[in-house]
Tab-separated table of C-alpha atoms (C1' of nucleotides) in Angstrom:
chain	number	residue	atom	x	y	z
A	1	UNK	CA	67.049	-5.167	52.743
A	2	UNK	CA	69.364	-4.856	55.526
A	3	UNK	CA	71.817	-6.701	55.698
A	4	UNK	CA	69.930	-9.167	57.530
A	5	UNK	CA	70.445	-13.052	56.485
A	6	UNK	CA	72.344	-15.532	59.008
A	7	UNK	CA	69.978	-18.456	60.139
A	8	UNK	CA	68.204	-18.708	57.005
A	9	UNK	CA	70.871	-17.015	54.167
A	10	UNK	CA	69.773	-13.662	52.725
A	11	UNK	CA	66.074	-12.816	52.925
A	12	UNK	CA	64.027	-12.803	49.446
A	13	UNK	CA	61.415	-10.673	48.734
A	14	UNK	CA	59.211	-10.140	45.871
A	15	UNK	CA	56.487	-12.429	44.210
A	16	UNK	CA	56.545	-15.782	46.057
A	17	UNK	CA	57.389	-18.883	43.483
A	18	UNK	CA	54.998	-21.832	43.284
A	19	UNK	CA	58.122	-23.984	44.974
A	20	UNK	CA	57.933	-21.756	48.064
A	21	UNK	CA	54.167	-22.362	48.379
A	22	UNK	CA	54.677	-25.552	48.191
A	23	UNK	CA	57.004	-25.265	51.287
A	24	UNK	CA	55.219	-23.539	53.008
A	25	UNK	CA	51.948	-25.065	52.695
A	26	UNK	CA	54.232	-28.479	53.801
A	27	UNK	CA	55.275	-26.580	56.969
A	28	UNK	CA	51.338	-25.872	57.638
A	29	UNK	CA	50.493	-29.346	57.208
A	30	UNK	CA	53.095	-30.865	59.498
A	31	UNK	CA	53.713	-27.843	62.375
A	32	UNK	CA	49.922	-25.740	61.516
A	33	UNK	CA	50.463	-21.726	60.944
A	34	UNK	CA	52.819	-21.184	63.724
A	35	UNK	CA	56.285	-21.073	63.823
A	36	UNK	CA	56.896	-18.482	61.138
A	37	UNK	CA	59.786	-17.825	61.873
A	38	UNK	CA	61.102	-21.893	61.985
A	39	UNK	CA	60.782	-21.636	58.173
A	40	UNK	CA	63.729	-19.681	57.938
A	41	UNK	CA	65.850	-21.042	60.429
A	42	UNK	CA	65.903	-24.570	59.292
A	43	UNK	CA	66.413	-23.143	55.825
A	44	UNK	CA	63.295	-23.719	54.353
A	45	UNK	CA	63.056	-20.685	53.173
A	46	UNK	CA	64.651	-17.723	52.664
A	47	UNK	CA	61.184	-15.846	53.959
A	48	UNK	CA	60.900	-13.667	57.175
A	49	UNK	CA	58.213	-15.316	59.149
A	50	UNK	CA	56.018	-12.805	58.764
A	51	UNK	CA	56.445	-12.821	55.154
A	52	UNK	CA	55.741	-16.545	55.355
A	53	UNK	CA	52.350	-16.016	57.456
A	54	UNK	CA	51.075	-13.258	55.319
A	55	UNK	CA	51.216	-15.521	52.252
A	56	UNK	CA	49.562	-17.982	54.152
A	57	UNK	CA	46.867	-16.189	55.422
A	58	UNK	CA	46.378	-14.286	52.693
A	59	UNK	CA	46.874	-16.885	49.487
A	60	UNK	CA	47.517	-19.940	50.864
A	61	UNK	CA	44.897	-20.534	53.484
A	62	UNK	CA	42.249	-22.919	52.538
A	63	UNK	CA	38.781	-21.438	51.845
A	64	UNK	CA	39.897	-18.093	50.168
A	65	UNK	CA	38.135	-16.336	48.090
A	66	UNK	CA	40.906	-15.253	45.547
A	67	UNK	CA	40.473	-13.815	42.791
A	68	UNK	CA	36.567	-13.424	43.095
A	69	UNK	CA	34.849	-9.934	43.308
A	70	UNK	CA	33.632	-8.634	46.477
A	71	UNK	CA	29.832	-9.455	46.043
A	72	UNK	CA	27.337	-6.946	46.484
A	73	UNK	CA	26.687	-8.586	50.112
A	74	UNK	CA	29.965	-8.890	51.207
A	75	UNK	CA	30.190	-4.961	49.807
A	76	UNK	CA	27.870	-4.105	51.766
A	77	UNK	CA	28.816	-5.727	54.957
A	78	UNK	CA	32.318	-4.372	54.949
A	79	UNK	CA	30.418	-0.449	54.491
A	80	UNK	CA	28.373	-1.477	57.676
A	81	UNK	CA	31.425	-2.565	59.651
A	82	UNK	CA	33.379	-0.409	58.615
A	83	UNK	CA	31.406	2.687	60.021
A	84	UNK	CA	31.161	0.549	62.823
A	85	UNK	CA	34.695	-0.722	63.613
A	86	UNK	CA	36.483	1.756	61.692
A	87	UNK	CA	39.380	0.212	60.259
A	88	UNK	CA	39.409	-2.757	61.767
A	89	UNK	CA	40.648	-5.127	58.735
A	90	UNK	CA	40.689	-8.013	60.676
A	91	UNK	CA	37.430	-7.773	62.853
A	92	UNK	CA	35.648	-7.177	59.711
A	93	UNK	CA	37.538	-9.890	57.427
A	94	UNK	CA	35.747	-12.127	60.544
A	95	UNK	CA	32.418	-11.357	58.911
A	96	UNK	CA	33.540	-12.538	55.394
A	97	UNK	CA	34.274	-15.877	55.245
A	98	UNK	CA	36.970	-16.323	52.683
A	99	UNK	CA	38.398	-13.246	52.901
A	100	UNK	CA	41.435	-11.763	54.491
A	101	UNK	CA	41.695	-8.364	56.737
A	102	UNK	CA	44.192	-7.635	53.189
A	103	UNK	CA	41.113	-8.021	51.029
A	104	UNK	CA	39.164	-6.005	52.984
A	105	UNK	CA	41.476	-3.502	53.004
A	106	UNK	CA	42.344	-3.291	50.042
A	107	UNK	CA	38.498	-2.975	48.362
A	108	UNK	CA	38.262	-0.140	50.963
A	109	UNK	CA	41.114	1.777	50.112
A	110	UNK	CA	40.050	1.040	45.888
A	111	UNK	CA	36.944	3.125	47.071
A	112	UNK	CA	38.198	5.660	49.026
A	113	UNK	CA	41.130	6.744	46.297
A	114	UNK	CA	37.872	6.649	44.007
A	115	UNK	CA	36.513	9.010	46.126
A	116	UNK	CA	39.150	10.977	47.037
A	117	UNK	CA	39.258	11.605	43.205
A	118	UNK	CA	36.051	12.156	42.550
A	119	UNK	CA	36.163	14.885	45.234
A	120	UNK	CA	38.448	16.754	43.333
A	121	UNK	CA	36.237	16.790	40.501
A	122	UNK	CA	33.237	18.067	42.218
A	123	UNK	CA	33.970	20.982	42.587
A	124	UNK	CA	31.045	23.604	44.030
A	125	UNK	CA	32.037	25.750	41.005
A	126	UNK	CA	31.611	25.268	37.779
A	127	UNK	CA	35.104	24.244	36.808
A	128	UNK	CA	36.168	22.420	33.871
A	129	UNK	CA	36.935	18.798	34.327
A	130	UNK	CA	40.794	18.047	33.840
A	131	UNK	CA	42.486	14.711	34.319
A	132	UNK	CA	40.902	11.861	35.931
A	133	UNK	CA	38.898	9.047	34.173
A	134	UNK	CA	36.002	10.617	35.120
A	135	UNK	CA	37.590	13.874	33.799
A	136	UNK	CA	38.444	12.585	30.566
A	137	UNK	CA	35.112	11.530	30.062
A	138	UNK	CA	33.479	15.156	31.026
A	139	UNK	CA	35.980	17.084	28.808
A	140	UNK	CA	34.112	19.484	27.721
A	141	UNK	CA	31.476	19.598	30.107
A	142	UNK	CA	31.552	21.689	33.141
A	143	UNK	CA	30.329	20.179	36.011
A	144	UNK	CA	28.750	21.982	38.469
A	145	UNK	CA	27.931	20.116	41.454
A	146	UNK	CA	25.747	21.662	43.835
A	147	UNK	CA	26.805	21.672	47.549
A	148	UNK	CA	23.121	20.786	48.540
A	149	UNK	CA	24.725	17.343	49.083
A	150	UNK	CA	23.326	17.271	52.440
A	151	UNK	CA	20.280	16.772	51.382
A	152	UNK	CA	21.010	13.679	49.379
A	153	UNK	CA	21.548	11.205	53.020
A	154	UNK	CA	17.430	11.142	53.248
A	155	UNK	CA	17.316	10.000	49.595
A	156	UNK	CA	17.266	6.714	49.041
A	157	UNK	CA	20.037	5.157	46.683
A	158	UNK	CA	19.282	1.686	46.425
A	159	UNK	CA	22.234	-0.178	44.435
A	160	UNK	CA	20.764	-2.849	42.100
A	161	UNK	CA	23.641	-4.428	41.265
A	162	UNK	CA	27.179	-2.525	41.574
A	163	UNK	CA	29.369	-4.880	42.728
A	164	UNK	CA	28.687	-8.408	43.078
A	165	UNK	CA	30.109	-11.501	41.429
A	166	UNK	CA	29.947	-9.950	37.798
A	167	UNK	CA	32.277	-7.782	36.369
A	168	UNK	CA	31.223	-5.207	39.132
A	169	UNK	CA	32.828	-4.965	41.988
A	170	UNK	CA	34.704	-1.624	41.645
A	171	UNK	CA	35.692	-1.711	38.429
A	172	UNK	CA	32.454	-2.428	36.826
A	173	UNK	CA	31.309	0.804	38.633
A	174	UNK	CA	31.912	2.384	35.811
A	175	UNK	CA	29.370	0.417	33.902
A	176	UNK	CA	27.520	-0.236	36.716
A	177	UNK	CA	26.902	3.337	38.294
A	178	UNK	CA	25.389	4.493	35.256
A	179	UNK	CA	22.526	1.643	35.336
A	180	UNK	CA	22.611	1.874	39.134
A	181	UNK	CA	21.745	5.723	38.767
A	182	UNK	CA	18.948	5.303	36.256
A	183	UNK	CA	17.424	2.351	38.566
A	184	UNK	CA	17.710	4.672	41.117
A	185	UNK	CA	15.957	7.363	39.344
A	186	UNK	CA	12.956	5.304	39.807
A	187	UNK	CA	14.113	3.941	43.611
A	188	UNK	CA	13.648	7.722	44.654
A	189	UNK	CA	10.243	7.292	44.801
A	190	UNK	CA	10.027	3.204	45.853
A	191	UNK	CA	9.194	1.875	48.717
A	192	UNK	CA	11.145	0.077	51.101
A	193	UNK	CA	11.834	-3.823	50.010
A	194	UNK	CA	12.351	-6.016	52.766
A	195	UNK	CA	15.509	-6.574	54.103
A	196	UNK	CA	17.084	-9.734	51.925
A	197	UNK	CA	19.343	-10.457	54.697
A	198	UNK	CA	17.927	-9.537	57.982
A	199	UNK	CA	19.910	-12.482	59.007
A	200	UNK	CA	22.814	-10.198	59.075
A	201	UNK	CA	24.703	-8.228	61.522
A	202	UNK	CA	22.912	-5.619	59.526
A	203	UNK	CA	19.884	-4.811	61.470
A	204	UNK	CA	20.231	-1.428	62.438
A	205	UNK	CA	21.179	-0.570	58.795
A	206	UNK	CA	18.348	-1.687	58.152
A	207	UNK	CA	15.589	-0.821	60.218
A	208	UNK	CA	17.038	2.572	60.044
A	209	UNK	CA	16.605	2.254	56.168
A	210	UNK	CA	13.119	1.388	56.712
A	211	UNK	CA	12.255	3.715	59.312
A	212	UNK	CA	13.877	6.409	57.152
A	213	UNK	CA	12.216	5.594	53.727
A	214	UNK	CA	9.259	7.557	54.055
A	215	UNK	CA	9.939	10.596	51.793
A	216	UNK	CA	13.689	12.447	51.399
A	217	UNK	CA	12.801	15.433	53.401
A	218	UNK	CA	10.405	13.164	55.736
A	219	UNK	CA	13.040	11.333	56.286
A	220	UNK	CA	15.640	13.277	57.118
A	221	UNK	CA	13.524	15.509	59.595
A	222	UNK	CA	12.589	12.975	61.615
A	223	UNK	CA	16.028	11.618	62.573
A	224	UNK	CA	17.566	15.154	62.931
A	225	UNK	CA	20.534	13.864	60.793
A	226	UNK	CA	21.168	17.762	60.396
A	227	UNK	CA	22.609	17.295	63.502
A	228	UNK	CA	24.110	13.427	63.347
A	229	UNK	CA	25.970	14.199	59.874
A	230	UNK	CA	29.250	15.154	59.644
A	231	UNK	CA	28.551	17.319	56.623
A	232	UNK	CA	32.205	17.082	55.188
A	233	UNK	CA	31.693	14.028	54.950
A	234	UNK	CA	28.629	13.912	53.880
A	235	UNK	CA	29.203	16.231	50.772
A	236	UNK	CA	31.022	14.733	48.453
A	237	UNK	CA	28.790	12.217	47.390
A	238	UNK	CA	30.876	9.357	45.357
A	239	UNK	CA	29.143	9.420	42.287
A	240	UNK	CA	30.653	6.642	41.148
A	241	UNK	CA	32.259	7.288	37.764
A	242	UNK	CA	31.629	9.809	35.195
A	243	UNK	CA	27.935	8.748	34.366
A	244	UNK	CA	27.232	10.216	37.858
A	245	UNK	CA	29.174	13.460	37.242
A	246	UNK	CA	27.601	14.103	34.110
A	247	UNK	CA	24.128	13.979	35.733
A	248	UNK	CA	24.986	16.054	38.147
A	249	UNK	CA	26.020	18.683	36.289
A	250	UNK	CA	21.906	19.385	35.986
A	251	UNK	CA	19.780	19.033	39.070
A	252	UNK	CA	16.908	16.975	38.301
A	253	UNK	CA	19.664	14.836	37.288
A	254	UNK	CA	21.745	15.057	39.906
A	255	UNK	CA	19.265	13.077	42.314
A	256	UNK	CA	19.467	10.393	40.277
A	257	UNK	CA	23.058	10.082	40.408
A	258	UNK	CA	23.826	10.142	44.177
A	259	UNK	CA	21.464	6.950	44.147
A	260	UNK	CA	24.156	4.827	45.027
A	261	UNK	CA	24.725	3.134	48.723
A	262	UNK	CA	28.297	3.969	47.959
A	263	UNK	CA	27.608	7.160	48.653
A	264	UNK	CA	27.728	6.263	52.371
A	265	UNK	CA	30.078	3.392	51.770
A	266	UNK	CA	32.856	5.401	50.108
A	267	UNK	CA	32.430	7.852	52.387
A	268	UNK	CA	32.783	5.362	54.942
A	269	UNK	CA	29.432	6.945	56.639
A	270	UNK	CA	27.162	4.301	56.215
A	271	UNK	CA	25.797	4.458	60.048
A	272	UNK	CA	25.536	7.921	59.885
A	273	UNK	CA	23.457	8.259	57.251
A	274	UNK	CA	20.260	6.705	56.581
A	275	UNK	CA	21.228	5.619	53.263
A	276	UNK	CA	18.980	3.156	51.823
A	277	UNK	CA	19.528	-0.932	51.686
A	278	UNK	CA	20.395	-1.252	48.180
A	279	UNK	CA	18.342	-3.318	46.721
A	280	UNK	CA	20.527	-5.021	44.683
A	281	UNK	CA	19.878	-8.980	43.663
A	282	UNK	CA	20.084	-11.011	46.693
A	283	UNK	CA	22.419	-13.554	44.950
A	284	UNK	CA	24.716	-11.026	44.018
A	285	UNK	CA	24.470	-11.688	40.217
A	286	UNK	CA	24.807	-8.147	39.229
A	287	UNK	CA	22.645	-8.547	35.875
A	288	UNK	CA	23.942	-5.435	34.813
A	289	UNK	CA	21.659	-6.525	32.061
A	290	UNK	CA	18.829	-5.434	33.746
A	291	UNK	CA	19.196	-1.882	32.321
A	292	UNK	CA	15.893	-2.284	31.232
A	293	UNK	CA	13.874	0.895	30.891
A	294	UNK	CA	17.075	3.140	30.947
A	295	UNK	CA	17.450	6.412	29.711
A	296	UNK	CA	14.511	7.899	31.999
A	297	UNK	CA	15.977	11.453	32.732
A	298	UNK	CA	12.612	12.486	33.746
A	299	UNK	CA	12.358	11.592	37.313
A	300	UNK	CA	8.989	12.495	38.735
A	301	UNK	CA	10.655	12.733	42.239
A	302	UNK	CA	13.150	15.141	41.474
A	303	UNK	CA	12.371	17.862	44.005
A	304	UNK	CA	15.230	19.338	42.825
A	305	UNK	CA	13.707	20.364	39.980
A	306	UNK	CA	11.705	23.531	41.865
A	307	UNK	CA	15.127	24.662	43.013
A	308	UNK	CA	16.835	27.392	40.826
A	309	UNK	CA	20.387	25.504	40.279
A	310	UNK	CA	22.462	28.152	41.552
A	311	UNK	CA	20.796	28.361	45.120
A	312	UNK	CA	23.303	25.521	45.887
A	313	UNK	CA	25.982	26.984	45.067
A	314	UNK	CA	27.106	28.743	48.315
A	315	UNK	CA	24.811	26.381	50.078
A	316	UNK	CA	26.504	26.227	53.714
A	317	UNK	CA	26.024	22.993	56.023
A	318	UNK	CA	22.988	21.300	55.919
A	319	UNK	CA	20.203	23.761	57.363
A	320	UNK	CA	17.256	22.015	59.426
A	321	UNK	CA	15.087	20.046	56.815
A	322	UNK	CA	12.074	22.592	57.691
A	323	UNK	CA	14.174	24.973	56.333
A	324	UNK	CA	13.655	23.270	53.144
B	1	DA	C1'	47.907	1.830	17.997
B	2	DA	C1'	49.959	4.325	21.615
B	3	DA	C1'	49.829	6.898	25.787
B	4	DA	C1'	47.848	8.014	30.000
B	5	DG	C1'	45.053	6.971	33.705
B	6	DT	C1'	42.834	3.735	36.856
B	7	DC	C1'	42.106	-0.400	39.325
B	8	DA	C1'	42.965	-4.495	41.940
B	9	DC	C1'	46.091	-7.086	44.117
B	10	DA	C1'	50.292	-8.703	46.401
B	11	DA	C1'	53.723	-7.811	49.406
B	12	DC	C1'	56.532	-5.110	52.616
B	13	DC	C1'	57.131	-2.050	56.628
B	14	DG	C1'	56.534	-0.362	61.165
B	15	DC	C1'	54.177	-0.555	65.328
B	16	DA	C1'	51.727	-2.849	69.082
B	17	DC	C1'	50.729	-6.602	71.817
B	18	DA	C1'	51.466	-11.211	73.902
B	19	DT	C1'	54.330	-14.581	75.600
B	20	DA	C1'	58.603	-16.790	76.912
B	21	DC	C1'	62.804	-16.495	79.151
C	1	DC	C1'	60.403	-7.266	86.325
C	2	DG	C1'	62.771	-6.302	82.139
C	3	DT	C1'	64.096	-7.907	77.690
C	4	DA	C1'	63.781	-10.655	73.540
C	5	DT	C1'	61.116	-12.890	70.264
C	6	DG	C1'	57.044	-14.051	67.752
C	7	DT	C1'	52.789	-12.772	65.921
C	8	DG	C1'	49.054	-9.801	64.394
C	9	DC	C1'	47.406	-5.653	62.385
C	10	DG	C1'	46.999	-1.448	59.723
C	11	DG	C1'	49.275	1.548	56.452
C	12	DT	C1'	51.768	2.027	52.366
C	13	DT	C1'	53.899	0.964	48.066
C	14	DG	C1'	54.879	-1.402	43.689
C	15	DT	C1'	53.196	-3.558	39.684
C	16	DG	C1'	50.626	-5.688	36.011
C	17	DA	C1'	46.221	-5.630	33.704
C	18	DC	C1'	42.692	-3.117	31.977
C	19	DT	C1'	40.202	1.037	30.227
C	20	DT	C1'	39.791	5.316	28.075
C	21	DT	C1'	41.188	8.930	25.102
DNA sequence: AAAAGTCACAACCGCACATAC
DNA sequence: CGTATGTGCGGTTGTGACTTT
């Protein structure tokens, strides 16, 4: 960039070359990961040291996880600590072994610009759908999402698989959320599992998912969460990918849709809410397969279905569950 | 088949903090 | 004690691969 070269020549930037792995990684082996900035001044390499210890930590260390799919688990864990840290990259990479404060980061930020987009789309109008994936996939359709999304934090949304080792992660979403929503059609009205990891630094995710599963509007009465939830945040309800948006567009539907732990996660409210513990395979083998009895659009528990559609549409910050 | 949109990842930048001098 | 240097962290950007229309 600058003109900045001397000890080490001009600095390079750009894709690092197998041969400059190899350097490094000798460096590592005979000095350990200090003394970035040595690499440059002996002329190892025409790195900064701090470009040399961010390809270290983040490719070269040993143990990482690259190239494999944040796991429904590790998903999860980074939603909990991230309401909980905020954006602490690097206190939260602690609690994924393998993975950098980078990874971590970046898997957050994939969900919030998902979000962020699927925000525009939802829009408490019926307006036409216009460019986005999701859009593209509603063309014609006009989505009308209610703004009742408030009451969606006592529902439970348990995520079978989502993420997780299989094509899911994020990008299976989009094949995921639709099975995810039509499990969860059927989750609206399960009961608590146990906790598959109550090993975790997870507990009060947890036992608040427990204590809250009794029914939706039990639920959310008993905690008050009119009053914990930031409703902004609360509305726009990631419905992961287009599958979601379509259901919305009718209410019975729409319950099904918000299913999804990610609609806490992406909304990075995950200990405000009482969203359920997804109850997604414990060894994060995302069986998307497992779309068994799909295509249910009758869900028994939609208590939506009493509610006129258009009543949400100037529905105003979540009013006291009684009021429901 | 091509174009447009989206996603995941790698890498850089700037700032803050810690330590050495 | 003040300054310089090194390191760590979070934010941002660029890019290639993939998906959808």
């Amino acid at each position: 960039m600058q003109g900045k070269k001397d000890q080490g020549g001009p600095i390079r930037k750009g894709p690092w070359k197998a041969e400059e792995d190899e350097v490094l990684l000798t460096h590592v082996n005979k000095y350990g990961p200090r003394d970035w900035s040595s690499i440059r001044s002996k002329g190892l390499l025409q790195r900064t040291g701090k470009s040399c210890r961010l390809r270290w930590v983040n490719k070269l260390r040993p143990n990482l996880k690259n190239g494999c799919k944040f796991t429904a688990e590790e998903e999860r864990v980074v939603i909990e600590l991230q309401a909980q840290y905020g954006n602490k990259w690097a206190k939260i990479a602690l609690h994924l072994p393998g993975r950098t404060d980078n990874d971590v980061k970046n898997f957050w930020s994939s969900r919030q610009k998902r979000l962020a987009r699927i925000l525009q789309t939802s829009p408490s109008t019926t307006t036409p759908c216009s460019s986005t994936k999701s859009h593209k996939k509603n063309k014609n359709i006009s989505i009308k999402v209610p703004t009742f999304h408030h009451l969606v934090p006592a529902l439970e949304a348990p995520k079978f698989s989502s993420s997780s080792e299989e094509e899911s992660s994020l990008k299976a979403h989009q094949s995921c959320s639709s099975i995810s929503l039509i499990e969860n059609s059927a989750a609206i009205k399960m009961v608590p599992l146990p906790d598959p990891m109550n090993s975790k630094p997870l507990n009060s995710y947890t036992n608040m998912v427990k204590q809250e599963f009794t029914t939706p509007f039990e639920s959310y009465a008993s905690t008050d969460l009119s009053s914990e939830i930031a409703f902004p945040q609360v509305f726009p309800f990631s419905m992961e990918g287009q599958d979601l948006l379509d259901r919305t567009s009718e209410p019975s539907n729409f319950i099904d849709g918000f299913g999804s732990l990610d609609i806490a996660s992406e909304l990075g409210i995950g200990a405000q809410i009482p969203i359920g513990l997804p109850f997604f395979e414990p060894s994060g083998n995302c069986n998307i397969g497992t779309r068994d009895s799909i295509g249910n659009p009758t869900n028994p528990d939609s208590f939506f279905d009493d509610f006129p559609e258009d009543m949400f549409d100037d529905m105003q910050p979540p009013p006291s569950p009684s009021e429901l």
